[in-house]
Tab-separated table of C-alpha atoms and ligand atoms in Angstrom:
chain	number	residue	atom	x	y	z
A	1	MET	CA	0.000	0.000	0.000
A	2	HIS	CA	1.280	3.460	-0.902
A	3	LEU	CA	0.323	6.328	1.403
A	4	LEU	CA	0.422	10.078	0.882
A	5	ARG	CA	0.717	11.934	4.125
A	6	VAL	CA	-2.322	14.169	4.528
A	7	ASP	CA	-2.108	17.108	6.898
A	8	THR	CA	-5.288	17.172	8.979
A	9	SER	CA	-4.002	19.613	11.577
A	10	ASN	CA	-4.462	23.374	11.449
A	11	ASP	CA	-0.725	23.766	11.467
A	12	ARG	CA	-0.015	26.505	8.919
A	13	ARG	CA	3.737	26.381	9.405
A	14	LYS	CA	5.811	25.693	6.275
A	15	LYS	CA	6.675	22.016	5.856
A	16	ILE	CA	10.335	21.352	5.223
A	17	VAL	CA	11.583	17.921	4.227
A	18	ILE	CA	15.305	17.163	4.581
A	19	ILE	CA	16.715	14.049	2.933
A	20	GLY	CA	19.812	12.734	4.699
A	21	GLY	CA	21.029	12.871	8.287
A	22	GLY	CA	24.696	13.294	7.320
A	23	PHE	CA	26.787	16.394	7.964
A	24	GLY	CA	24.750	18.635	5.634
A	25	GLY	CA	21.247	17.433	6.554
A	26	LEU	CA	21.872	17.594	10.308
A	27	GLN	CA	23.237	21.154	10.144
A	28	ALA	CA	20.285	22.265	8.030
A	29	ALA	CA	17.859	20.713	10.536
A	30	GLU	CA	19.579	22.274	13.557
A	31	SER	CA	19.600	25.709	11.917
A	32	LEU	CA	15.980	25.510	10.761
A	33	ALA	CA	14.754	24.377	14.178
A	34	ARG	CA	14.799	28.014	15.377
A	35	LEU	CA	12.261	29.053	12.723
A	36	PRO	CA	8.448	28.694	12.901
A	37	VAL	CA	8.504	25.687	10.531
A	38	GLN	CA	7.733	21.958	10.749
A	39	ILE	CA	10.699	19.806	9.736
A	40	THR	CA	10.778	16.158	8.644
A	41	LEU	CA	14.216	14.576	8.296
A	42	VAL	CA	14.265	11.306	6.371
A	43	ASP	CA	17.182	8.893	6.257
A	44	ARG	CA	17.442	5.275	5.195
A	45	ARG	CA	19.673	4.640	8.193
A	46	ASN	CA	18.748	5.425	11.776
A	47	HIS	CA	22.190	6.802	12.554
A	48	HIS	CA	24.536	9.602	11.609
A	49	THR	CA	27.993	8.280	10.750
A	50	PHE	CA	31.102	10.308	11.461
A	51	GLN	CA	32.756	9.265	8.191
A	52	PRO	CA	36.209	10.752	8.928
A	53	LEU	CA	36.701	8.019	11.537
A	54	LEU	CA	35.327	5.113	9.492
A	55	TYR	CA	38.862	3.965	8.687
A	56	GLN	CA	39.396	3.417	12.422
A	57	VAL	CA	36.465	0.973	12.477
A	58	ALA	CA	37.762	-0.683	9.291
A	59	THR	CA	41.155	-1.167	10.937
A	60	ALA	CA	39.811	-2.373	14.301
A	61	GLY	CA	40.797	0.721	16.292
A	62	LEU	CA	37.264	1.807	17.187
A	63	SER	CA	33.861	0.131	17.414
A	64	PRO	CA	30.894	1.295	15.293
A	65	ALA	CA	28.922	2.876	18.139
A	66	GLU	CA	31.898	5.107	18.967
A	67	ILE	CA	31.666	6.925	15.639
A	68	ALA	CA	27.910	6.891	15.020
A	69	ALA	CA	24.871	8.208	16.857
A	70	PRO	CA	21.108	7.789	16.372
A	71	ILE	CA	19.747	10.705	14.332
A	72	ARG	CA	16.597	10.693	16.473
A	73	GLU	CA	18.671	11.199	19.602
A	74	ILE	CA	20.781	14.000	18.079
A	75	LEU	CA	17.662	15.995	17.154
A	76	ALA	CA	15.416	14.968	20.072
A	77	ARG	CA	15.519	18.375	21.788
A	78	HIS	CA	13.853	20.128	18.835
A	79	GLU	CA	10.083	19.750	19.110
A	80	ASN	CA	9.483	20.914	15.531
A	81	ILE	CA	11.667	18.159	14.025
A	82	GLU	CA	10.439	14.647	13.335
A	83	VAL	CA	12.754	11.886	12.094
A	84	LEU	CA	11.472	9.197	9.751
A	85	LEU	CA	13.335	6.064	8.687
A	86	GLY	CA	12.842	5.519	4.976
A	87	GLU	CA	14.483	5.314	1.581
A	88	VAL	CA	13.718	8.111	-0.864
A	89	VAL	CA	13.255	6.789	-4.392
A	90	GLY	CA	12.106	9.813	-6.394
A	91	PHE	CA	10.341	13.163	-6.578
A	92	ASP	CA	7.361	14.880	-8.103
A	93	LEU	CA	8.736	18.407	-8.157
A	94	ASP	CA	5.599	19.924	-9.729
A	95	GLN	CA	3.361	18.494	-6.983
A	96	ARG	CA	6.104	19.091	-4.370
A	97	ILE	CA	6.181	15.498	-3.203
A	98	VAL	CA	9.045	13.250	-2.088
A	99	LYS	CA	8.482	9.603	-2.959
A	100	LEU	CA	9.619	6.920	-0.530
A	101	HIS	CA	9.139	3.161	-0.406
A	102	GLY	CA	5.537	2.851	0.784
A	103	PHE	CA	4.685	6.508	1.314
A	104	ASP	CA	4.953	10.036	-0.101
A	105	LEU	CA	5.772	13.233	1.748
A	106	PRO	CA	4.534	16.670	0.622
A	107	TYR	CA	6.744	19.708	1.255
A	108	ASP	CA	6.919	23.464	0.891
A	109	TYR	CA	10.728	23.392	0.918
A	110	LEU	CA	13.000	20.445	0.205
A	111	ILE	CA	16.674	20.048	1.137
A	112	VAL	CA	18.411	17.110	-0.517
A	113	ALA	CA	21.594	16.036	1.295
A	114	ALA	CA	21.918	12.398	0.238
A	115	GLY	CA	25.720	12.438	-0.201
A	116	ALA	CA	27.966	10.484	-2.529
A	117	SER	CA	29.872	7.217	-2.592
A	118	HIS	CA	32.971	5.764	-4.315
A	119	ALA	CA	32.967	5.049	-8.058
A	120	TYR	CA	34.382	2.042	-9.895
A	121	PHE	CA	34.692	3.914	-13.216
A	122	GLY	CA	32.119	1.773	-15.000
A	123	HIS	CA	33.360	-1.490	-13.419
A	124	ASP	CA	30.813	-2.102	-10.683
A	125	GLU	CA	31.736	-5.798	-10.862
A	126	TRP	CA	35.025	-4.907	-9.096
A	127	GLU	CA	33.205	-3.958	-5.909
A	128	VAL	CA	32.937	-7.543	-4.662
A	129	PHE	CA	36.737	-7.933	-4.828
A	130	ALA	CA	37.601	-4.426	-3.687
A	131	PRO	CA	35.146	-2.995	-1.147
A	132	GLY	CA	35.046	0.753	-0.598
A	133	LEU	CA	34.552	2.651	2.632
A	134	LYS	CA	31.430	4.743	3.069
A	135	THR	CA	29.200	3.157	5.704
A	136	ILE	CA	29.561	1.282	8.982
A	137	GLU	CA	28.701	-1.912	7.071
A	138	ASP	CA	31.574	-1.242	4.633
A	139	ALA	CA	33.964	-0.651	7.519
A	140	LEU	CA	32.962	-3.914	9.216
A	141	GLU	CA	33.385	-5.823	5.952
A	142	ILE	CA	36.880	-4.387	5.474
A	143	ARG	CA	37.764	-5.209	9.079
A	144	ARG	CA	36.544	-8.769	8.526
A	145	ARG	CA	38.634	-9.206	5.382
A	146	VAL	CA	41.790	-7.722	6.904
A	147	LEU	CA	41.632	-9.861	10.037
A	148	LEU	CA	40.628	-12.968	8.063
A	149	ALA	CA	43.617	-12.586	5.767
A	150	PHE	CA	45.979	-12.943	8.731
A	151	GLU	CA	43.956	-15.799	10.255
A	152	ILE	CA	43.879	-17.795	7.031
A	153	ALA	CA	47.589	-17.332	6.469
A	154	GLU	CA	48.276	-18.502	10.045
A	155	ARG	CA	46.033	-21.541	9.604
A	156	ARG	CA	47.741	-22.361	6.297
A	157	ALA	CA	51.188	-22.029	7.776
A	158	ALA	CA	50.200	-24.073	10.840
A	159	THR	CA	48.883	-26.966	8.727
A	160	THR	CA	51.188	-26.980	5.684
A	161	GLY	CA	54.290	-25.166	6.850
A	162	GLU	CA	53.915	-22.432	4.228
A	163	HIS	CA	51.495	-19.718	3.208
A	164	SER	CA	51.030	-17.259	0.360
A	165	PRO	CA	52.674	-13.897	0.935
A	166	LEU	CA	50.283	-11.349	2.360
A	167	THR	CA	49.814	-8.352	0.063
A	168	PHE	CA	47.240	-5.654	0.801
A	169	VAL	CA	46.570	-3.201	-2.013
A	170	VAL	CA	44.758	0.101	-1.481
A	171	VAL	CA	43.541	1.787	-4.668
A	172	GLY	CA	43.388	5.588	-4.573
A	173	GLY	CA	45.820	8.035	-2.979
A	174	GLY	CA	43.249	10.519	-1.676
A	175	PRO	CA	42.729	11.094	2.063
A	176	THR	CA	40.842	7.807	2.595
A	177	GLY	CA	43.389	5.675	0.702
A	178	VAL	CA	46.280	7.313	2.503
A	179	GLU	CA	44.827	6.810	5.987
A	180	LEU	CA	43.824	3.208	5.216
A	181	ALA	CA	47.270	2.304	3.850
A	182	GLY	CA	49.103	3.998	6.723
A	183	THR	CA	46.964	2.316	9.370
A	184	LEU	CA	47.199	-1.119	7.733
A	185	ALA	CA	50.979	-0.766	7.836
A	186	GLU	CA	50.781	0.089	11.525
A	187	ILE	CA	48.612	-2.953	12.235
A	188	ALA	CA	50.940	-5.314	10.396
A	189	ARG	CA	54.184	-3.892	11.795
A	190	LYS	CA	53.049	-3.161	15.353
A	191	SER	CA	49.583	-4.180	16.575
A	192	LEU	CA	49.630	-7.783	15.307
A	193	ALA	CA	53.382	-8.230	15.183
A	194	GLU	CA	53.624	-10.598	18.153
A	195	ASP	CA	50.212	-12.285	18.037
A	196	PHE	CA	50.836	-15.122	15.572
A	197	ARG	CA	52.961	-18.241	15.936
A	198	HIS	CA	53.441	-19.347	12.299
A	199	ILE	CA	53.422	-16.161	10.248
A	200	ASP	CA	55.201	-12.859	10.621
A	201	PRO	CA	52.648	-10.070	10.068
A	202	LYS	CA	55.523	-7.578	9.763
A	203	LYS	CA	56.319	-9.058	6.333
A	204	THR	CA	52.912	-8.020	4.951
A	205	ARG	CA	53.294	-5.788	1.893
A	206	ILE	CA	51.047	-2.732	1.863
A	207	ILE	CA	50.838	-1.138	-1.583
A	208	LEU	CA	49.092	2.154	-2.307
A	209	LEU	CA	48.194	2.645	-5.973
A	210	GLU	CA	47.489	6.124	-7.285
A	211	ALA	CA	46.586	6.832	-10.901
A	212	GLY	CA	47.889	10.423	-10.747
A	213	PRO	CA	51.404	11.747	-10.197
A	214	SER	CA	51.048	12.296	-6.415
A	215	VAL	CA	49.064	11.316	-3.359
A	216	LEU	CA	46.677	13.850	-1.751
A	217	ALA	CA	46.303	15.730	-5.046
A	218	ALA	CA	44.254	18.526	-3.442
A	219	TYR	CA	47.147	19.531	-1.140
A	220	PRO	CA	50.106	21.822	-1.956
A	221	ALA	CA	53.238	20.191	-3.457
A	222	ASP	CA	55.326	20.239	-0.250
A	223	LEU	CA	52.581	18.445	1.731
A	224	ARG	CA	52.006	15.909	-1.065
A	225	GLU	CA	55.711	15.050	-1.005
A	226	SER	CA	55.727	14.916	2.773
A	227	ALA	CA	52.694	12.592	2.810
A	228	LYS	CA	54.470	10.195	0.435
A	229	ARG	CA	57.600	10.192	2.604
A	230	GLN	CA	55.567	9.616	5.771
A	231	LEU	CA	53.754	6.694	4.141
A	232	GLU	CA	57.029	5.128	3.059
A	233	ARG	CA	58.425	5.571	6.542
A	234	LEU	CA	55.468	3.573	7.849
A	235	GLY	CA	56.317	0.792	5.384
A	236	VAL	CA	53.815	1.518	2.593
A	237	GLU	CA	54.968	1.064	-1.029
A	238	VAL	CA	53.550	4.063	-2.877
A	239	ARG	CA	53.121	3.548	-6.621
A	240	LEU	CA	52.193	6.688	-8.525
A	241	ASN	CA	50.895	6.928	-12.117
A	242	SER	CA	49.480	3.437	-11.592
A	243	ALA	CA	45.914	3.153	-12.847
A	244	VAL	CA	44.048	-0.104	-12.293
A	245	SER	CA	42.894	-1.632	-15.581
A	246	ASP	CA	41.349	-4.863	-14.293
A	247	LEU	CA	40.595	-6.668	-11.095
A	248	HIS	CA	39.878	-10.309	-10.322
A	249	LEU	CA	39.887	-12.536	-7.315
A	250	GLY	CA	43.376	-12.333	-5.848
A	251	GLU	CA	44.893	-10.257	-8.641
A	252	ILE	CA	45.002	-6.694	-9.812
A	253	HIS	CA	46.111	-5.412	-13.234
A	254	VAL	CA	48.135	-2.214	-13.313
A	255	GLY	CA	49.861	-0.832	-16.396
A	256	GLY	CA	50.150	-4.193	-18.161
A	257	GLN	CA	51.420	-5.883	-15.000
A	258	VAL	CA	49.473	-8.394	-12.936
A	259	MET	CA	50.005	-8.226	-9.193
A	260	HIS	CA	49.018	-10.745	-6.559
A	261	ALA	CA	46.737	-9.184	-3.966
A	262	THR	CA	45.432	-10.996	-0.912
A	263	LEU	CA	43.140	-8.084	-0.316
A	264	VAL	CA	42.187	-5.026	-2.360
A	265	LEU	CA	40.504	-1.978	-0.826
A	266	TRP	CA	38.939	0.706	-2.996
A	267	ALA	CA	39.327	4.398	-2.178
A	268	ALA	CA	39.068	6.020	-5.614
A	269	GLY	CA	36.472	8.063	-7.450
A	270	VAL	CA	33.241	9.783	-6.477
A	271	SER	CA	29.734	8.838	-7.491
A	272	ALA	CA	26.886	11.027	-6.281
A	273	SER	CA	23.658	9.582	-4.876
A	274	PRO	CA	21.251	8.613	-7.696
A	275	LEU	CA	18.840	11.122	-6.153
A	276	GLY	CA	20.861	13.814	-7.936
A	277	LEU	CA	19.777	12.469	-11.323
A	278	ALA	CA	16.243	11.848	-10.053
A	279	LEU	CA	15.868	15.597	-9.426
A	280	GLY	CA	16.002	16.037	-13.192
A	281	GLY	CA	18.302	19.083	-13.203
A	282	PRO	CA	21.789	19.434	-14.679
A	283	VAL	CA	24.477	17.162	-13.172
A	284	ASP	CA	28.248	16.871	-13.586
A	285	ARG	CA	30.146	13.711	-14.624
A	286	ALA	CA	30.009	12.315	-11.081
A	287	GLY	CA	26.223	12.833	-10.927
A	288	ARG	CA	26.444	15.873	-8.622
A	289	VAL	CA	23.763	18.493	-9.112
A	290	LEU	CA	24.949	21.806	-10.624
A	291	VAL	CA	23.273	24.135	-8.154
A	292	GLU	CA	22.609	27.866	-8.339
A	293	ALA	CA	24.757	30.254	-6.299
A	294	ASP	CA	22.214	30.127	-3.429
A	295	LEU	CA	22.390	26.265	-3.528
A	296	SER	CA	18.926	25.867	-5.056
A	297	LEU	CA	18.050	23.531	-7.916
A	298	PRO	CA	17.852	25.458	-11.214
A	299	GLY	CA	14.176	26.252	-11.898
A	300	HIS	CA	13.089	25.217	-8.385
A	301	ALA	CA	13.867	27.880	-5.806
A	302	GLU	CA	12.076	25.778	-3.142
A	303	VAL	CA	14.530	22.864	-3.557
A	304	PHE	CA	18.092	23.001	-2.201
A	305	VAL	CA	20.852	20.482	-2.873
A	306	ILE	CA	23.800	20.521	-0.471
A	307	GLY	CA	26.922	18.646	0.594
A	308	ASP	CA	28.578	15.910	-1.469
A	309	LEU	CA	25.567	15.783	-3.789
A	310	ALA	CA	25.992	19.400	-4.887
A	311	SER	CA	28.455	20.725	-7.437
A	312	LEU	CA	29.388	24.381	-7.019
A	313	LYS	CA	32.456	26.293	-8.136
A	314	GLN	CA	34.226	28.796	-5.925
A	315	ALA	CA	35.049	32.297	-7.195
A	316	GLU	CA	38.492	31.086	-8.426
A	317	GLY	CA	36.792	28.392	-10.501
A	318	ALA	CA	37.712	25.363	-8.367
A	319	LEU	CA	34.960	22.927	-7.417
A	320	LEU	CA	34.114	22.934	-3.720
A	321	PRO	CA	35.618	19.781	-2.184
A	322	GLY	CA	33.490	16.908	-0.879
A	323	VAL	CA	34.332	17.443	2.772
A	324	ALA	CA	32.345	17.772	5.965
A	325	PRO	CA	32.885	21.537	6.518
A	326	VAL	CA	31.476	22.315	3.046
A	327	ALA	CA	28.380	20.163	3.729
A	328	MET	CA	27.863	21.768	7.155
A	329	GLN	CA	28.241	25.342	5.920
A	330	GLU	CA	25.912	24.602	3.003
A	331	GLY	CA	23.339	23.112	5.410
A	332	ARG	CA	23.389	26.305	7.456
A	333	TRP	CA	23.247	28.412	4.284
A	334	ALA	CA	20.181	26.625	2.864
A	335	ALA	CA	18.409	27.186	6.197
A	336	LYS	CA	19.367	30.874	6.066
A	337	GLN	CA	17.880	31.240	2.562
A	338	ILE	CA	14.599	29.725	3.744
A	339	ALA	CA	14.604	32.141	6.689
A	340	ALA	CA	15.216	35.015	4.228
A	341	ASP	CA	12.223	33.889	2.114
A	342	LEU	CA	9.964	33.687	5.179
A	343	SER	CA	10.897	37.184	6.299
A	344	GLY	CA	10.689	38.661	2.772
A	345	ASN	CA	14.433	39.294	2.386
A	346	ALA	CA	16.543	38.611	-0.703
A	347	ARG	CA	18.620	35.454	-0.964
A	348	LYS	CA	22.421	35.647	-1.165
A	349	PRO	CA	25.061	33.498	-2.894
A	350	PHE	CA	26.936	30.903	-0.840
A	351	HIS	CA	30.624	31.443	-0.065
A	352	TYR	CA	32.685	28.711	1.507
A	353	PHE	CA	34.894	29.766	4.407
A	354	ASP	CA	37.905	27.443	4.236
A	355	LYS	CA	39.370	26.993	7.724
A	356	GLY	CA	42.039	24.556	6.494
A	357	SER	CA	42.534	20.914	5.545
A	358	LEU	CA	43.987	17.992	7.404
A	359	ALA	CA	44.755	14.440	6.351
A	360	THR	CA	45.999	11.748	8.690
A	361	ILE	CA	48.434	9.074	7.537
A	362	GLY	CA	49.065	7.062	10.669
A	363	ARG	CA	50.427	7.378	14.156
A	364	ASN	CA	52.286	10.711	14.497
A	365	ALA	CA	51.926	11.162	10.732
A	366	ALA	CA	49.645	13.691	9.034
A	367	VAL	CA	49.650	16.810	6.895
A	368	ALA	CA	47.751	20.037	7.534
A	369	GLN	CA	47.227	23.288	5.695
A	370	PHE	CA	45.861	26.373	7.424
A	371	GLY	CA	46.068	29.138	4.826
A	372	LYS	CA	49.781	29.743	4.202
A	373	LEU	CA	50.796	27.590	7.148
A	374	HIS	CA	51.764	24.033	6.125
A	375	ILE	CA	52.600	21.452	8.787
A	376	SER	CA	53.544	17.781	8.651
A	377	GLY	CA	54.194	14.942	11.049
A	378	TYR	CA	53.501	14.905	14.778
A	379	LEU	CA	52.065	18.437	15.107
A	380	ALA	CA	49.723	17.941	12.160
A	381	TRP	CA	48.657	14.602	13.610
A	382	LEU	CA	47.900	16.202	17.020
A	383	ALA	CA	45.834	18.921	15.297
A	384	TRP	CA	43.961	16.252	13.311
A	385	LEU	CA	43.296	14.226	16.469
A	386	PHE	CA	41.877	17.071	18.543
A	387	ILE	CA	39.804	18.584	15.736
A	388	HIS	CA	38.229	15.220	14.942
A	389	ILE	CA	37.455	14.462	18.562
A	390	PHE	CA	35.980	17.939	18.962
A	391	PHE	CA	33.612	17.508	16.010
A	392	LEU	CA	32.609	13.956	16.866
A	393	ILE	CA	28.923	13.949	17.639
A	394	GLY	CA	27.950	13.108	21.219
A	395	PHE	CA	29.830	13.826	24.435
A	396	ARG	CA	29.949	10.128	25.324
A	397	ASN	CA	31.606	9.292	21.999
A	398	ARG	CA	34.221	11.995	22.461
A	399	ILE	CA	35.246	10.638	25.854
A	400	LEU	CA	35.268	7.025	24.636
A	401	VAL	CA	37.328	7.792	21.557
A	402	MET	CA	39.792	9.858	23.566
A	403	ILE	CA	40.307	6.990	26.041
A	404	GLN	CA	40.638	4.443	23.211
A	405	TRP	CA	43.201	6.543	21.415
A	406	ALA	CA	45.233	7.278	24.511
A	407	TRP	CA	45.308	3.526	25.235
A	408	SER	CA	46.266	2.459	21.742
A	409	TYR	CA	48.837	5.247	21.441
A	410	PHE	CA	50.858	3.796	24.276
A	411	THR	CA	50.141	0.093	23.667
A	412	TYR	CA	49.577	-0.115	19.871
A	413	ASP	CA	46.569	-2.232	20.826
A	414	ARG	CA	43.604	-2.293	18.421
A	415	SER	CA	40.920	-3.667	20.653
A	416	ALA	CA	38.046	-3.984	18.150
A	417	ARG	CA	39.678	-6.957	16.409
A	418	LEU	CA	36.525	-9.021	16.028
A	419	ILE	CA	35.728	-11.045	12.924
A	420	THR	CA	31.977	-10.779	12.538
A	421	GLY	CA	29.404	-10.687	9.792
A	422	ALA	CA	29.378	-14.192	8.334
A	423	ASP	CA	27.896	-17.499	9.522
A	424	GLN	CA	31.083	-19.326	8.683
A	425	PRO	CA	33.681	-16.725	9.459
A	426	VAL	CA	36.709	-18.817	8.523
A	427	ALA	CA	35.503	-20.103	5.181
A	428	VAL	CA	34.460	-16.965	3.439
A	429	PRO	CA	35.343	-15.950	-0.083
A	430	PRO	CA	36.940	-14.077	-1.632
A	431	ILE	CA	40.039	-14.216	0.581
A	432	GLU	CA	39.763	-17.950	1.142
A	433	ILE	CA	39.352	-18.637	-2.561
A	434	ALA	CA	42.131	-16.220	-3.472
A	435	GLU	CA	44.382	-17.999	-1.027
A	436	GLU	CA	43.328	-21.459	-2.136
A	437	SER	CA	43.681	-20.617	-5.836
A	438	MET	CA	47.145	-19.125	-5.437
A	439	ASP	CA	49.349	-20.883	-7.903
A	440	ALA	CA	52.913	-20.453	-6.697
A	441	GLY	CA	55.012	-18.389	-9.044
A	442	SER	CA	52.176	-17.433	-11.363
A	443	TRP	CA	52.187	-13.867	-10.077
A	444	PRO	CA	54.805	-11.832	-11.876
A	445	ASP	CA	55.046	-9.403	-8.997
A	446	SER	CA	54.967	-11.855	-6.185
A	447	PRO	CA	57.385	-14.315	-4.638
A	448	SER	CA	56.526	-18.003	-4.174
A	449	PRO	CA	54.687	-19.117	-1.086
A	450	VAL	CA	56.711	-18.341	1.974
A	451	SER	CA	57.501	-20.995	4.499
A	452	SER	CA	56.277	-20.630	8.021
A	453	ASP	CA	57.880	-17.362	9.138
A	454	LYS	CA	58.529	-18.249	12.744
B	501	FAD	C1	35.909	7.251	4.545
B	501	FAD	C2	35.660	8.719	4.502
B	501	FAD	C3	36.496	9.596	5.184
B	501	FAD	C4	36.269	10.957	5.147
B	501	FAD	N1	37.109	11.785	5.853
B	501	FAD	C5	36.854	13.101	5.888
B	501	FAD	C6	37.662	13.974	6.694
B	501	FAD	O1	38.612	13.535	7.329
B	501	FAD	N2	37.331	15.296	6.720
B	501	FAD	C7	36.274	15.791	6.017
B	501	FAD	O2	36.001	16.985	6.104
B	501	FAD	N3	35.508	15.006	5.246
B	501	FAD	C8	35.764	13.668	5.167
B	501	FAD	N4	34.987	12.857	4.402
B	501	FAD	C9	33.927	13.459	3.569
B	501	FAD	C10	32.702	13.783	4.377
B	501	FAD	O3	32.348	12.698	5.196
B	501	FAD	C11	31.584	14.143	3.422
B	501	FAD	O4	31.985	15.259	2.678
B	501	FAD	C12	30.295	14.464	4.166
B	501	FAD	O5	29.836	13.317	4.857
B	501	FAD	C13	29.211	14.948	3.208
B	501	FAD	O6	28.043	15.205	3.933
B	501	FAD	P1	26.608	15.021	3.267
B	501	FAD	O7	25.631	15.488	4.279
B	501	FAD	O8	26.599	15.635	1.931
B	501	FAD	O9	26.474	13.464	3.018
B	501	FAD	P2	26.596	12.248	4.018
B	501	FAD	O10	27.272	12.645	5.281
B	501	FAD	O11	27.176	11.140	3.229
B	501	FAD	O12	25.082	11.898	4.393
B	501	FAD	C14	24.169	11.428	3.455
B	501	FAD	C15	22.992	10.831	4.196
B	501	FAD	O13	21.943	10.598	3.271
B	501	FAD	C16	21.352	9.331	3.528
B	501	FAD	N5	20.785	8.867	2.262
B	501	FAD	C17	21.418	8.634	1.095
B	501	FAD	N6	20.560	8.245	0.148
B	501	FAD	C18	19.330	8.213	0.723
B	501	FAD	C19	18.033	7.867	0.258
B	501	FAD	N7	17.818	7.487	-1.001
B	501	FAD	N8	16.988	7.918	1.123
B	501	FAD	C20	17.196	8.294	2.426
B	501	FAD	N9	18.407	8.631	2.910
B	501	FAD	C21	19.471	8.599	2.076
B	501	FAD	C22	22.528	8.492	4.003
B	501	FAD	O14	22.086	7.370	4.762
B	501	FAD	C23	23.321	9.492	4.823
B	501	FAD	O15	22.934	9.487	6.183
B	501	FAD	C24	35.188	11.473	4.413
B	501	FAD	C25	34.329	10.609	3.716
B	501	FAD	C26	34.563	9.244	3.767
B	501	FAD	C27	33.645	8.302	3.028
C-alpha cells in the first residue's frame, strides 16, 4: 500500500523535508529548528555516521557505536523536528512530493543532502573484490577481510608449513586511501606483530596505488611530497601513475602488469547519490547536481541540494571539495535562505569559508594546511586528532574515543579486532578462494609461497 501523508491539523507552518542525516542534513535541521517551521528529516539509516573516523572501524581501532549516533537522539531536543526512517526513491517536483518506499511526503521546501559514494569507473563488478569505505557496514566488511587474511595465512602455515605472501593493495591516494594504507601498515608492523605463531605479520606488503602523479592531489606540493615520505616511513609502497585496468579474485592489473593481492581496498572516485539524477536538473560527470549560487536547484527555488551531492564552483573556478565543513556550511546556508524567504528578504550566494585541511596518515603522521601555514608529522597529527574528537557527535563518543586513542597510542593495541558478519567466518570468499587458488610463481610481482615465518 502506498500512502500520501495528509495534513489534517491546522498547522499553517511551512513544511520542510530534509533528505539525509549526514553532515549537511543535520546542520540544516539544527539551523531551521529556530524558525516557525515543521521539519521532517528522512534517512534510510537510523544513525549519523562520522565518516572521517570510518577507517578506524575498518582497521579495528574503534567500534561502530563510537563513531555513530542515532539521528533521532541528536535531534530529540527540537520539538518541531520529526525523524522518519525511509528510503527516498524519487520526486514529483511539480506536486512538491518526495516519494519513498511505501509513502509520499509533501513539502513546501525540500533540502536534498543524500551524499555520494565511491565510483568504480564503470566497473561495478570490481566492488565484490575491492570494497570501498562509506558506511559502517563497509567498515565492518573491510575489518573482517583484513583480520581474516591474517587468520587464514596462520592456519595455512600451521597446517602446511607455508602460506602465500600477504599483500594488501589500497587503490586511490586521496585522504581515505592514505589513511587506510598507513593504518594497515601500523597494524601489520606493530599491533599484530607478536600475536601469531606461524606467520610474521611484519612481512605483509602494503601497496598504495594512485593513478595520478602524487598522493593527496588537493594539497600543496610540499605536503604531497611529505605525505608520500611519511607513508614510506610507515612501510607503505607508494606507486604513482598506476591506474588499475582490471581486477579479479586475488589479482590486480596495473599498467600491463598483474600483481598478486590478498586483499584489495577501494578508495578512488566519487559517485553522487542517484537522487541527484532523479531531481532532473543538470548534473556533472560524477552525478552531482549543478546548483545555483544560493544552492537551489535550477528552476526550483524551493529545492536546495547541499553537501557531497551538490556541485558548485568557488570564485576562483575550483569545485568545492566533498568534505564535511562544506556540507555543514551549506546546510546552514540553505536554512538561512529559507529564513530570508519567510521574512521577505533577498537570498544571497553561498561562499565557503575554508578553515584549512587535514589528512591523517598514521600514528604521528599527518599533513595540515591552514592558509599559508603548512605542517607535517607529529604536530599535524595532534591537530587532526583534537579537531576530529571535537567535532565527533555526542559527548559520550568523544570521551570514549579519547580513552581508546590514549590507550592504543601507548600500547599499539587495536581492541576492536573481532571477525563478525558471516555465519562461517573462517571459510568466506573471496580471501579464502584467493588464497586457495594461489598458484605459486604465477604472479609476476609476487614471490613463491613463503615458508612458516617463525
Ligand atoms: C571514509 C571517509 C572519510 C572521510 N574523511 C573526511 C575527513 O577527514 N574530513 C572531512 O572533512 N571530510 C571527510 N569525508 C567526507 C565527508 O564525510 C563528506 O563530505 C560528508 O559526509 C558529506 O556530507 P553530506 O551530508 O553531503 O552526506 P553524508 O554525510 O554522506 O550523508 C548522506 C545521508 O543521506 C542518507 N541517504 C542517502 N541516500 C538516501 C536515500 N535514497 N533515502 C534516504 N536517505 C538517504 C545516508 O544514509 C546518509 O545518512 C570522508 C568521507 C569518507 C567516506
